[in-house]
């Protein structure tokens, strides 16, 4: 058994395809088959079987897969810690940011880069749900997310709280309304964020609580596209105050919702993974900015 064989095996199971695994690993399919056969010979048992077009794990395969993931994770942690011996002279950090959050926190990244010019910062943009999963998998070091229910697997640092408004076209129907119940909008088409955004889930659940299922016309990860749909149609979207401030008030009505929806943002990082010096330095910048009231 070698680390490479374990890596090939885990990639094969996660991709559920010899073809996809070979593409991800930049090796031939026979190479992966050979590694699988070597592991099966080592443990004296079959590790996979075919289930139609899919690859399924045997009972022995499930055990090897779980231990292989653990071993590979420990190997990754070892490399991070050894690289950390260089302190902050070089390194990398991956920061997760939802698309509608980026413009709020560019100053954080700029400040970090000034303090640590030799550390490379990679930005991953996606919805909060995907970013949270990536943090738990160790693919992202720190993420900014919309807080939902507490998760004991995360450390959190509150970064901002903003009201969320119903965004409607600038028509006579909405111009003189200051507050409305979300149920007042049930006849409209809803333009919502993609399912991986917590805000979309919050809005949908709020509608269900008020006794109706929203009629969803469009889902998108881009707030400007949703705003354009509102402007050109008869639908409604829901956006936090910082996004509303970027839209032309001559084109939209921003109306408070009686349910008092809020955009609670926080930095999260796993409490189950090793926190590198680069990540600690980024967290120092985040905490420092909050104390200075710049968020």
PDB file of C-alpha atoms in Angstrom:
ATOM      1  CA  UNK A   1       0.000   0.000   0.000  1.00  0.00           C
ATOM      2  CA  UNK A   2       1.305   3.434  -0.957  1.00  0.00           C
ATOM      3  CA  UNK A   3      -0.018   6.971  -0.543  1.00  0.00           C
ATOM      4  CA  UNK A   4      -0.404   7.161  -4.321  1.00  0.00           C
ATOM      5  CA  UNK A   5      -2.546   4.029  -4.398  1.00  0.00           C
ATOM      6  CA  UNK A   6      -4.768   5.433  -1.665  1.00  0.00           C
ATOM      7  CA  UNK A   7      -5.079   8.727  -3.554  1.00  0.00           C
ATOM      8  CA  UNK A   8      -6.046   6.916  -6.749  1.00  0.00           C
ATOM      9  CA  UNK A   9      -8.611   4.820  -4.872  1.00  0.00           C
ATOM     10  CA  UNK A  10     -10.230   7.794  -3.114  1.00  0.00           C
ATOM     11  CA  UNK A  11     -10.364   9.829  -6.337  1.00  0.00           C
ATOM     12  CA  UNK A  12     -11.942   6.872  -8.164  1.00  0.00           C
ATOM     13  CA  UNK A  13     -14.698   6.547  -5.563  1.00  0.00           C
ATOM     14  CA  UNK A  14     -15.383  10.279  -5.325  1.00  0.00           C
ATOM     15  CA  UNK A  15     -15.552  10.690  -9.107  1.00  0.00           C
ATOM     16  CA  UNK A  16     -17.473   7.397  -9.564  1.00  0.00           C
ATOM     17  CA  UNK A  17     -15.698   6.863 -12.868  1.00  0.00           C
ATOM     18  CA  UNK A  18     -12.370   5.462 -14.072  1.00  0.00           C
ATOM     19  CA  UNK A  19     -12.438   8.007 -16.915  1.00  0.00           C
ATOM     20  CA  UNK A  20     -13.060  11.017 -14.670  1.00  0.00           C
ATOM     21  CA  UNK A  21     -10.514   9.795 -12.108  1.00  0.00           C
ATOM     22  CA  UNK A  22      -7.829   9.413 -14.778  1.00  0.00           C
ATOM     23  CA  UNK A  23      -8.544  12.933 -16.034  1.00  0.00           C
ATOM     24  CA  UNK A  24      -8.332  14.409 -12.529  1.00  0.00           C
ATOM     25  CA  UNK A  25      -5.134  12.528 -11.705  1.00  0.00           C
ATOM     26  CA  UNK A  26      -3.496  12.925 -15.149  1.00  0.00           C
ATOM     27  CA  UNK A  27      -2.802   9.190 -15.393  1.00  0.00           C
ATOM     28  CA  UNK A  28      -4.160   6.426 -17.603  1.00  0.00           C
ATOM     29  CA  UNK A  29      -7.110   4.255 -16.628  1.00  0.00           C
ATOM     30  CA  UNK A  30      -4.927   1.112 -16.529  1.00  0.00           C
ATOM     31  CA  UNK A  31      -2.730   2.879 -13.961  1.00  0.00           C
ATOM     32  CA  UNK A  32      -5.749   3.367 -11.693  1.00  0.00           C
ATOM     33  CA  UNK A  33      -6.869  -0.232 -12.266  1.00  0.00           C
ATOM     34  CA  UNK A  34      -3.397  -1.439 -11.334  1.00  0.00           C
ATOM     35  CA  UNK A  35      -3.431   0.614  -8.107  1.00  0.00           C
ATOM     36  CA  UNK A  36      -6.878  -0.756  -7.215  1.00  0.00           C
ATOM     37  CA  UNK A  37      -5.729  -4.328  -7.879  1.00  0.00           C
ATOM     38  CA  UNK A  38      -2.663  -3.764  -5.696  1.00  0.00           C
ATOM     39  CA  UNK A  39      -4.850  -2.578  -2.785  1.00  0.00           C
ATOM     40  CA  UNK A  40      -7.187  -5.545  -3.216  1.00  0.00           C
ATOM     41  CA  UNK A  41      -4.214  -7.922  -3.175  1.00  0.00           C
ATOM     42  CA  UNK A  42      -2.847  -6.201  -0.062  1.00  0.00           C
ATOM     43  CA  UNK A  43      -6.091  -6.652   1.865  1.00  0.00           C
ATOM     44  CA  UNK A  44      -7.147  -9.909   0.224  1.00  0.00           C
ATOM     45  CA  UNK A  45     -10.661  -8.659  -0.576  1.00  0.00           C
ATOM     46  CA  UNK A  46     -12.550  -6.961  -3.382  1.00  0.00           C
ATOM     47  CA  UNK A  47     -13.008  -3.251  -2.691  1.00  0.00           C
ATOM     48  CA  UNK A  48     -15.503  -2.278  -5.399  1.00  0.00           C
ATOM     49  CA  UNK A  49     -18.200  -3.773  -7.590  1.00  0.00           C
ATOM     50  CA  UNK A  50     -20.180  -2.501 -10.542  1.00  0.00           C
ATOM     51  CA  UNK A  51     -23.714  -1.281  -9.899  1.00  0.00           C
ATOM     52  CA  UNK A  52     -24.990  -0.588 -13.391  1.00  0.00           C
ATOM     53  CA  UNK A  53     -22.874   2.287 -14.692  1.00  0.00           C
ATOM     54  CA  UNK A  54     -21.841   3.281 -11.191  1.00  0.00           C
ATOM     55  CA  UNK A  55     -19.027   2.080  -8.948  1.00  0.00           C
ATOM     56  CA  UNK A  56     -20.087   0.834  -5.510  1.00  0.00           C
ATOM     57  CA  UNK A  57     -18.003  -0.035  -2.462  1.00  0.00           C
ATOM     58  CA  UNK A  58     -17.969  -3.464  -0.889  1.00  0.00           C
ATOM     59  CA  UNK A  59     -18.025  -3.615   2.900  1.00  0.00           C
ATOM     60  CA  UNK A  60     -14.236  -3.942   2.871  1.00  0.00           C
ATOM     61  CA  UNK A  61     -14.011  -1.114   0.345  1.00  0.00           C
ATOM     62  CA  UNK A  62     -16.019   1.180   2.604  1.00  0.00           C
ATOM     63  CA  UNK A  63     -13.597   0.572   5.460  1.00  0.00           C
ATOM     64  CA  UNK A  64     -10.532   1.138   3.266  1.00  0.00           C
ATOM     65  CA  UNK A  65     -12.112   4.262   1.743  1.00  0.00           C
ATOM     66  CA  UNK A  66     -12.791   5.849   5.142  1.00  0.00           C
ATOM     67  CA  UNK A  67      -9.296   5.085   6.431  1.00  0.00           C
ATOM     68  CA  UNK A  68      -7.718   6.239   3.162  1.00  0.00           C
ATOM     69  CA  UNK A  69      -9.461   9.607   3.441  1.00  0.00           C
ATOM     70  CA  UNK A  70      -8.216   9.957   7.012  1.00  0.00           C
ATOM     71  CA  UNK A  71      -4.651   9.020   6.063  1.00  0.00           C
ATOM     72  CA  UNK A  72      -4.598  11.418   3.105  1.00  0.00           C
ATOM     73  CA  UNK A  73      -6.002  14.204   5.276  1.00  0.00           C
ATOM     74  CA  UNK A  74      -3.258  13.623   7.860  1.00  0.00           C
ATOM     75  CA  UNK A  75      -0.671  13.702   5.082  1.00  0.00           C
ATOM     76  CA  UNK A  76      -2.061  17.044   3.914  1.00  0.00           C
ATOM     77  CA  UNK A  77      -1.990  18.385   7.480  1.00  0.00           C
ATOM     78  CA  UNK A  78       1.629  17.239   7.829  1.00  0.00           C
ATOM     79  CA  UNK A  79       2.639  19.125   4.698  1.00  0.00           C
ATOM     80  CA  UNK A  80       0.837  22.265   5.877  1.00  0.00           C
ATOM     81  CA  UNK A  81       2.554  22.173   9.254  1.00  0.00           C
ATOM     82  CA  UNK A  82       5.984  21.598   7.730  1.00  0.00           C
ATOM     83  CA  UNK A  83       5.424  24.447   5.290  1.00  0.00           C
ATOM     84  CA  UNK A  84       4.353  26.571   8.222  1.00  0.00           C
ATOM     85  CA  UNK A  85       7.872  26.362   9.613  1.00  0.00           C
ATOM     86  CA  UNK A  86       8.692  29.041   7.060  1.00  0.00           C
ATOM     87  CA  UNK A  87       6.343  31.235   9.103  1.00  0.00           C
ATOM     88  CA  UNK A  88       4.884  33.984   6.924  1.00  0.00           C
ATOM     89  CA  UNK A  89       7.709  34.295   4.418  1.00  0.00           C
ATOM     90  CA  UNK A  90       5.604  32.479   1.839  1.00  0.00           C
ATOM     91  CA  UNK A  91       2.421  30.495   1.628  1.00  0.00           C
ATOM     92  CA  UNK A  92      -1.112  30.361   0.329  1.00  0.00           C
ATOM     93  CA  UNK A  93      -4.572  30.909   1.741  1.00  0.00           C
ATOM     94  CA  UNK A  94      -7.935  30.172   0.157  1.00  0.00           C
ATOM     95  CA  UNK A  95     -10.790  32.475   1.102  1.00  0.00           C
ATOM     96  CA  UNK A  96     -14.432  31.705   0.311  1.00  0.00           C
ATOM     97  CA  UNK A  97     -16.733  34.633  -0.491  1.00  0.00           C
ATOM     98  CA  UNK A  98     -20.334  34.631  -1.783  1.00  0.00           C
ATOM     99  CA  UNK A  99     -20.600  36.730  -4.985  1.00  0.00           C
ATOM    100  CA  UNK A 100     -22.732  39.436  -3.367  1.00  0.00           C
ATOM    101  CA  UNK A 101     -20.270  39.874  -0.477  1.00  0.00           C
ATOM    102  CA  UNK A 102     -17.035  40.537  -2.334  1.00  0.00           C
ATOM    103  CA  UNK A 103     -17.267  44.314  -2.692  1.00  0.00           C
ATOM    104  CA  UNK A 104     -17.786  44.697   1.087  1.00  0.00           C
ATOM    105  CA  UNK A 105     -14.492  43.088   2.008  1.00  0.00           C
ATOM    106  CA  UNK A 106     -11.983  43.944  -0.713  1.00  0.00           C
ATOM    107  CA  UNK A 107     -10.305  46.261   1.811  1.00  0.00           C
ATOM    108  CA  UNK A 108      -9.563  43.243   4.036  1.00  0.00           C
ATOM    109  CA  UNK A 109      -7.732  41.439   1.251  1.00  0.00           C
ATOM    110  CA  UNK A 110      -5.856  44.619   0.319  1.00  0.00           C
ATOM    111  CA  UNK A 111      -4.785  45.148   3.926  1.00  0.00           C
ATOM    112  CA  UNK A 112      -3.692  41.518   4.259  1.00  0.00           C
ATOM    113  CA  UNK A 113      -1.669  41.741   1.041  1.00  0.00           C
ATOM    114  CA  UNK A 114       0.092  44.880   2.276  1.00  0.00           C
ATOM    115  CA  UNK A 115       0.998  43.189   5.556  1.00  0.00           C
ATOM    116  CA  UNK A 116       1.950  39.842   3.979  1.00  0.00           C
ATOM    117  CA  UNK A 117       2.917  40.483   0.340  1.00  0.00           C
ATOM    118  CA  UNK A 118       4.487  37.033  -0.127  1.00  0.00           C
ATOM    119  CA  UNK A 119       1.325  35.096   0.739  1.00  0.00           C
ATOM    120  CA  UNK A 120      -0.894  34.238  -2.208  1.00  0.00           C
ATOM    121  CA  UNK A 121      -4.640  34.695  -1.614  1.00  0.00           C
ATOM    122  CA  UNK A 122      -7.020  32.619  -3.741  1.00  0.00           C
ATOM    123  CA  UNK A 123     -10.700  33.565  -3.801  1.00  0.00           C
ATOM    124  CA  UNK A 124     -13.461  30.991  -4.267  1.00  0.00           C
ATOM    125  CA  UNK A 125     -16.900  32.417  -5.028  1.00  0.00           C
ATOM    126  CA  UNK A 126     -20.036  30.374  -4.361  1.00  0.00           C
ATOM    127  CA  UNK A 127     -23.135  30.178  -2.187  1.00  0.00           C
ATOM    128  CA  UNK A 128     -22.776  29.826   1.567  1.00  0.00           C
ATOM    129  CA  UNK A 129     -23.818  26.164   1.633  1.00  0.00           C
ATOM    130  CA  UNK A 130     -21.101  25.122  -0.815  1.00  0.00           C
ATOM    131  CA  UNK A 131     -18.513  27.279   0.919  1.00  0.00           C
ATOM    132  CA  UNK A 132     -19.342  25.773   4.319  1.00  0.00           C
ATOM    133  CA  UNK A 133     -18.940  22.263   2.898  1.00  0.00           C
ATOM    134  CA  UNK A 134     -15.603  23.241   1.338  1.00  0.00           C
ATOM    135  CA  UNK A 135     -14.367  24.564   4.696  1.00  0.00           C
ATOM    136  CA  UNK A 136     -15.249  21.267   6.368  1.00  0.00           C
ATOM    137  CA  UNK A 137     -13.484  19.339   3.581  1.00  0.00           C
ATOM    138  CA  UNK A 138     -10.352  21.450   4.034  1.00  0.00           C
ATOM    139  CA  UNK A 139     -10.594  22.888   0.506  1.00  0.00           C
ATOM    140  CA  UNK A 140     -11.076  26.431   1.848  1.00  0.00           C
ATOM    141  CA  UNK A 141      -9.238  27.883   4.851  1.00  0.00           C
ATOM    142  CA  UNK A 142     -11.676  30.645   5.830  1.00  0.00           C
ATOM    143  CA  UNK A 143     -15.038  31.612   4.393  1.00  0.00           C
ATOM    144  CA  UNK A 144     -17.392  34.528   4.789  1.00  0.00           C
ATOM    145  CA  UNK A 145     -20.939  33.231   4.989  1.00  0.00           C
ATOM    146  CA  UNK A 146     -24.481  34.096   5.939  1.00  0.00           C
ATOM    147  CA  UNK A 147     -25.028  32.554   9.346  1.00  0.00           C
ATOM    148  CA  UNK A 148     -27.889  30.112   9.738  1.00  0.00           C
ATOM    149  CA  UNK A 149     -28.106  27.586  12.540  1.00  0.00           C
ATOM    150  CA  UNK A 150     -25.027  27.104  14.805  1.00  0.00           C
ATOM    151  CA  UNK A 151     -22.642  24.355  13.739  1.00  0.00           C
ATOM    152  CA  UNK A 152     -20.204  23.021  16.363  1.00  0.00           C
ATOM    153  CA  UNK A 153     -17.734  22.115  13.602  1.00  0.00           C
ATOM    154  CA  UNK A 154     -17.110  25.806  12.852  1.00  0.00           C
ATOM    155  CA  UNK A 155     -15.395  28.620  14.656  1.00  0.00           C
ATOM    156  CA  UNK A 156     -17.143  31.899  13.830  1.00  0.00           C
ATOM    157  CA  UNK A 157     -16.450  35.617  13.967  1.00  0.00           C
ATOM    158  CA  UNK A 158     -19.373  38.001  13.372  1.00  0.00           C
ATOM    159  CA  UNK A 159     -18.652  40.531  10.620  1.00  0.00           C
ATOM    160  CA  UNK A 160     -21.835  42.437   9.890  1.00  0.00           C
ATOM    161  CA  UNK A 161     -25.627  42.552  10.137  1.00  0.00           C
ATOM    162  CA  UNK A 162     -27.831  44.141   7.463  1.00  0.00           C
ATOM    163  CA  UNK A 163     -31.588  44.269   6.761  1.00  0.00           C
ATOM    164  CA  UNK A 164     -32.916  42.460   3.688  1.00  0.00           C
ATOM    165  CA  UNK A 165     -35.470  44.256   1.533  1.00  0.00           C
ATOM    166  CA  UNK A 166     -38.038  43.114  -0.980  1.00  0.00           C
ATOM    167  CA  UNK A 167     -36.842  44.514  -4.323  1.00  0.00           C
ATOM    168  CA  UNK A 168     -39.706  45.436  -6.649  1.00  0.00           C
ATOM    169  CA  UNK A 169     -40.052  47.382  -9.904  1.00  0.00           C
ATOM    170  CA  UNK A 170     -40.595  51.119  -9.633  1.00  0.00           C
ATOM    171  CA  UNK A 171     -44.334  51.157 -10.300  1.00  0.00           C
ATOM    172  CA  UNK A 172     -47.217  53.028  -8.734  1.00  0.00           C
ATOM    173  CA  UNK A 173     -48.304  49.847  -6.959  1.00  0.00           C
ATOM    174  CA  UNK A 174     -45.199  49.805  -4.726  1.00  0.00           C
ATOM    175  CA  UNK A 175     -43.934  53.384  -4.531  1.00  0.00           C
ATOM    176  CA  UNK A 176     -45.751  54.452  -1.375  1.00  0.00           C
ATOM    177  CA  UNK A 177     -45.435  51.236   0.630  1.00  0.00           C
ATOM    178  CA  UNK A 178     -42.893  51.296   3.475  1.00  0.00           C
ATOM    179  CA  UNK A 179     -43.439  47.814   4.903  1.00  0.00           C
ATOM    180  CA  UNK A 180     -45.214  44.654   3.782  1.00  0.00           C
ATOM    181  CA  UNK A 181     -45.813  41.072   4.859  1.00  0.00           C
ATOM    182  CA  UNK A 182     -44.115  38.503   2.643  1.00  0.00           C
ATOM    183  CA  UNK A 183     -47.550  36.931   2.134  1.00  0.00           C
ATOM    184  CA  UNK A 184     -48.559  40.115   0.280  1.00  0.00           C
ATOM    185  CA  UNK A 185     -46.185  39.025  -2.489  1.00  0.00           C
ATOM    186  CA  UNK A 186     -47.470  35.485  -3.027  1.00  0.00           C
ATOM    187  CA  UNK A 187     -49.130  36.324  -6.366  1.00  0.00           C
ATOM    188  CA  UNK A 188     -45.791  37.503  -7.799  1.00  0.00           C
ATOM    189  CA  UNK A 189     -43.010  35.553  -9.440  1.00  0.00           C
ATOM    190  CA  UNK A 190     -40.016  35.188  -7.124  1.00  0.00           C
ATOM    191  CA  UNK A 191     -36.497  35.687  -8.472  1.00  0.00           C
ATOM    192  CA  UNK A 192     -34.261  33.925  -5.969  1.00  0.00           C
ATOM    193  CA  UNK A 193     -30.633  33.007  -5.509  1.00  0.00           C
ATOM    194  CA  UNK A 194     -29.478  29.497  -6.352  1.00  0.00           C
ATOM    195  CA  UNK A 195     -30.195  26.749  -3.762  1.00  0.00           C
ATOM    196  CA  UNK A 196     -26.641  26.850  -2.381  1.00  0.00           C
ATOM    197  CA  UNK A 197     -27.358  30.341  -1.011  1.00  0.00           C
ATOM    198  CA  UNK A 198     -28.753  30.338   2.530  1.00  0.00           C
ATOM    199  CA  UNK A 199     -30.801  33.465   1.786  1.00  0.00           C
ATOM    200  CA  UNK A 200     -32.825  31.546  -0.807  1.00  0.00           C
ATOM    201  CA  UNK A 201     -33.613  28.870   1.770  1.00  0.00           C
ATOM    202  CA  UNK A 202     -34.590  31.486   4.364  1.00  0.00           C
ATOM    203  CA  UNK A 203     -37.007  33.204   1.961  1.00  0.00           C
ATOM    204  CA  UNK A 204     -38.608  29.921   0.874  1.00  0.00           C
ATOM    205  CA  UNK A 205     -39.096  28.740   4.456  1.00  0.00           C
ATOM    206  CA  UNK A 206     -40.593  32.085   5.421  1.00  0.00           C
ATOM    207  CA  UNK A 207     -43.146  31.774   2.618  1.00  0.00           C
ATOM    208  CA  UNK A 208     -44.053  28.255   3.710  1.00  0.00           C
ATOM    209  CA  UNK A 209     -44.525  29.506   7.272  1.00  0.00           C
ATOM    210  CA  UNK A 210     -46.974  32.104   5.939  1.00  0.00           C
ATOM    211  CA  UNK A 211     -48.956  29.378   4.166  1.00  0.00           C
ATOM    212  CA  UNK A 212     -47.834  29.506   0.540  1.00  0.00           C
ATOM    213  CA  UNK A 213     -45.185  28.096  -1.761  1.00  0.00           C
ATOM    214  CA  UNK A 214     -43.417  30.822  -3.765  1.00  0.00           C
ATOM    215  CA  UNK A 215     -43.695  30.666  -7.552  1.00  0.00           C
ATOM    216  CA  UNK A 216     -40.054  30.761  -8.570  1.00  0.00           C
ATOM    217  CA  UNK A 217     -39.373  32.115 -12.027  1.00  0.00           C
ATOM    218  CA  UNK A 218     -35.578  32.327 -12.048  1.00  0.00           C
ATOM    219  CA  UNK A 219     -32.715  31.236  -9.819  1.00  0.00           C
ATOM    220  CA  UNK A 220     -29.244  32.717 -10.210  1.00  0.00           C
ATOM    221  CA  UNK A 221     -26.024  33.186  -8.268  1.00  0.00           C
ATOM    222  CA  UNK A 222     -25.692  36.743  -9.646  1.00  0.00           C
ATOM    223  CA  UNK A 223     -27.506  39.544  -7.844  1.00  0.00           C
ATOM    224  CA  UNK A 224     -27.285  41.917 -10.819  1.00  0.00           C
ATOM    225  CA  UNK A 225     -29.074  39.401 -13.038  1.00  0.00           C
ATOM    226  CA  UNK A 226     -31.875  38.995 -10.480  1.00  0.00           C
ATOM    227  CA  UNK A 227     -32.176  42.776 -10.244  1.00  0.00           C
ATOM    228  CA  UNK A 228     -32.458  43.019 -14.033  1.00  0.00           C
ATOM    229  CA  UNK A 229     -35.272  40.464 -13.974  1.00  0.00           C
ATOM    230  CA  UNK A 230     -37.142  42.547 -11.419  1.00  0.00           C
ATOM    231  CA  UNK A 231     -36.648  45.723 -13.442  1.00  0.00           C
ATOM    232  CA  UNK A 232     -37.969  44.177 -16.644  1.00  0.00           C
ATOM    233  CA  UNK A 233     -40.846  42.156 -15.201  1.00  0.00           C
ATOM    234  CA  UNK A 234     -43.496  41.844 -12.533  1.00  0.00           C
ATOM    235  CA  UNK A 235     -41.563  39.764 -10.048  1.00  0.00           C
ATOM    236  CA  UNK A 236     -39.822  40.312  -6.731  1.00  0.00           C
ATOM    237  CA  UNK A 237     -36.380  39.544  -5.376  1.00  0.00           C
ATOM    238  CA  UNK A 238     -34.834  39.914  -1.922  1.00  0.00           C
ATOM    239  CA  UNK A 239     -31.510  41.603  -1.378  1.00  0.00           C
ATOM    240  CA  UNK A 240     -29.464  42.839   1.574  1.00  0.00           C
ATOM    241  CA  UNK A 241     -29.055  46.559   2.125  1.00  0.00           C
ATOM    242  CA  UNK A 242     -25.466  46.782   0.726  1.00  0.00           C
ATOM    243  CA  UNK A 243     -26.692  45.352  -2.599  1.00  0.00           C
ATOM    244  CA  UNK A 244     -29.747  47.617  -2.664  1.00  0.00           C
ATOM    245  CA  UNK A 245     -27.394  50.583  -2.227  1.00  0.00           C
ATOM    246  CA  UNK A 246     -25.720  49.632  -5.508  1.00  0.00           C
ATOM    247  CA  UNK A 247     -28.994  49.645  -7.461  1.00  0.00           C
ATOM    248  CA  UNK A 248     -30.547  52.719  -9.068  1.00  0.00           C
ATOM    249  CA  UNK A 249     -33.433  53.914  -6.840  1.00  0.00           C
ATOM    250  CA  UNK A 250     -35.111  55.327  -9.967  1.00  0.00           C
ATOM    251  CA  UNK A 251     -35.654  51.756 -11.175  1.00  0.00           C
ATOM    252  CA  UNK A 252     -36.580  49.929  -7.969  1.00  0.00           C
ATOM    253  CA  UNK A 253     -38.606  50.068  -4.769  1.00  0.00           C
ATOM    254  CA  UNK A 254     -36.882  48.710  -1.679  1.00  0.00           C
ATOM    255  CA  UNK A 255     -39.509  47.709   0.874  1.00  0.00           C
ATOM    256  CA  UNK A 256     -38.958  46.431   4.406  1.00  0.00           C
ATOM    257  CA  UNK A 257     -40.440  43.010   5.163  1.00  0.00           C
ATOM    258  CA  UNK A 258     -42.419  42.652   8.387  1.00  0.00           C
ATOM    259  CA  UNK A 259     -40.705  39.325   9.096  1.00  0.00           C
ATOM    260  CA  UNK A 260     -37.497  41.324   9.671  1.00  0.00           C
ATOM    261  CA  UNK A 261     -35.144  39.220   7.586  1.00  0.00           C
ATOM    262  CA  UNK A 262     -31.510  40.031   8.272  1.00  0.00           C
ATOM    263  CA  UNK A 263     -28.226  39.265   6.549  1.00  0.00           C
ATOM    264  CA  UNK A 264     -25.947  38.063   9.360  1.00  0.00           C
ATOM    265  CA  UNK A 265     -22.418  37.663   8.008  1.00  0.00           C
ATOM    266  CA  UNK A 266     -19.562  35.865   9.704  1.00  0.00           C
ATOM    267  CA  UNK A 267     -16.126  34.478   9.002  1.00  0.00           C
ATOM    268  CA  UNK A 268     -16.015  30.727   9.595  1.00  0.00           C
ATOM    269  CA  UNK A 269     -13.181  28.221   9.795  1.00  0.00           C
ATOM    270  CA  UNK A 270     -13.085  24.590  10.822  1.00  0.00           C
ATOM    271  CA  UNK A 271     -12.257  23.702  14.402  1.00  0.00           C
ATOM    272  CA  UNK A 272     -11.288  20.204  13.220  1.00  0.00           C
ATOM    273  CA  UNK A 273      -8.464  21.254  10.884  1.00  0.00           C
ATOM    274  CA  UNK A 274      -5.049  22.704  11.554  1.00  0.00           C
ATOM    275  CA  UNK A 275      -5.083  26.505  11.252  1.00  0.00           C
ATOM    276  CA  UNK A 276      -1.999  27.626   9.338  1.00  0.00           C
ATOM    277  CA  UNK A 277      -0.020  30.744  10.206  1.00  0.00           C
ATOM    278  CA  UNK A 278      -1.297  32.365   7.023  1.00  0.00           C
ATOM    279  CA  UNK A 279      -4.896  31.668   8.089  1.00  0.00           C
ATOM    280  CA  UNK A 280      -4.219  33.026  11.574  1.00  0.00           C
ATOM    281  CA  UNK A 281      -2.786  36.170  10.001  1.00  0.00           C
ATOM    282  CA  UNK A 282      -5.934  36.616   7.892  1.00  0.00           C
ATOM    283  CA  UNK A 283      -8.108  36.111  10.988  1.00  0.00           C
ATOM    284  CA  UNK A 284      -6.056  38.768  12.782  1.00  0.00           C
ATOM    285  CA  UNK A 285      -6.842  41.203   9.966  1.00  0.00           C
ATOM    286  CA  UNK A 286     -10.550  40.311  10.104  1.00  0.00           C
ATOM    287  CA  UNK A 287     -10.725  40.749  13.876  1.00  0.00           C
ATOM    288  CA  UNK A 288      -8.734  43.972  13.727  1.00  0.00           C
ATOM    289  CA  UNK A 289     -11.102  45.435  11.134  1.00  0.00           C
ATOM    290  CA  UNK A 290     -14.143  44.665  13.292  1.00  0.00           C
ATOM    291  CA  UNK A 291     -12.578  46.340  16.332  1.00  0.00           C
ATOM    292  CA  UNK A 292     -11.825  49.420  14.261  1.00  0.00           C
ATOM    293  CA  UNK A 293     -15.435  49.546  13.082  1.00  0.00           C
ATOM    294  CA  UNK A 294     -14.515  49.366   9.419  1.00  0.00           C
ATOM    295  CA  UNK A 295     -16.914  46.599   8.501  1.00  0.00           C
TER     296      UNK A 295
END
